[in-house]
Coordinates of C-alpha atoms in Angstrom, one line a residue:
V8 CA -17.8 151.0 224.2
K9 CA -20.2 148.1 224.1
F10 CA -22.3 149.1 221.1
T11 CA -21.6 151.0 217.9
F12 CA -24.0 152.1 215.2
P13 CA -22.8 152.4 211.6
S14 CA -23.1 155.8 210.0
D15 CA -25.9 155.5 207.4
Y16 CA -27.2 159.1 207.1
R17 CA -29.1 158.5 203.9
R18 CA -31.1 155.5 205.2
A19 CA -31.8 157.3 208.5
L20 CA -33.0 160.4 206.7
Q21 CA -35.2 158.4 204.3
A22 CA -36.9 156.7 207.3
L23 CA -37.4 160.0 209.0
N24 CA -38.9 161.6 205.9
K25 CA -41.2 158.6 205.3
G26 CA -42.2 158.4 208.9
I27 CA -41.2 154.8 209.4
P28 CA -38.8 153.3 211.9
V29 CA -35.3 152.5 210.6
T30 CA -35.7 148.9 211.9
V31 CA -38.6 148.1 209.5
D32 CA -36.2 147.6 206.7
N33 CA -34.1 144.9 208.4
H34 CA -31.8 144.2 205.5
N35 CA -29.1 146.7 206.4
E36 CA -26.4 147.2 209.0
L37 CA -28.1 150.2 210.7
S38 CA -31.4 148.5 211.4
G39 CA -29.5 145.3 212.5
A40 CA -27.5 147.4 215.0
F41 CA -30.6 148.9 216.5
V42 CA -32.2 145.5 216.8
R43 CA -29.2 144.0 218.5
F44 CA -28.9 146.9 220.8
A45 CA -32.6 146.6 221.8
K46 CA -32.3 142.9 222.4
A47 CA -29.2 143.4 224.6
L48 CA -31.0 146.1 226.7
T49 CA -34.0 143.8 227.3
G50 CA -31.9 140.7 227.9
M51 CA -33.3 139.0 224.8
E52 CA -30.0 138.4 223.0
K53 CA -29.2 134.8 222.1
K54 CA -26.8 133.0 224.4
A55 CA -23.8 131.4 222.8
T56 CA -24.5 127.7 222.4
K57 CA -21.9 125.0 222.1
E58 CA -21.7 124.1 218.5
R59 CA -22.2 120.4 217.6
P60 CA -19.9 118.8 215.1
A61 CA -21.2 118.6 211.6
A62 CA -23.6 115.7 211.1
G63 CA -22.7 113.0 208.8
R64 CA -25.0 111.0 206.4
F65 CA -25.8 108.4 209.1
S66 CA -26.2 110.7 212.0
L67 CA -30.0 110.1 212.0
F68 CA -29.4 106.6 213.2
G69 CA -27.7 107.5 216.4
A70 CA -24.2 107.9 217.7
R71 CA -21.6 105.3 217.2
K72 CA -21.0 103.2 220.3
G73 CA -17.2 103.0 220.0
T74 CA -14.3 103.3 217.6
A75 CA -12.5 100.3 216.1
Q76 CA -9.7 100.5 218.7
E77 CA -12.1 100.6 221.6
T78 CA -13.9 97.5 220.5
R79 CA -10.8 95.3 220.1

């Protein structure tokens, strides 16, 4: 099983009765599952990127050239 959809009968029924897609209200698990499923089918899902370490206060000034032990 590659995808699962949460059971939210009440939200699905409300969308059906109002005549609006479930994905319009994107602040719930059911609509998020539909969006992720559609993106995966179309190849639009985000690729996992390598996370960079947390930036420090002086990271705007560039990377440090070496450590204290390397410069000795």
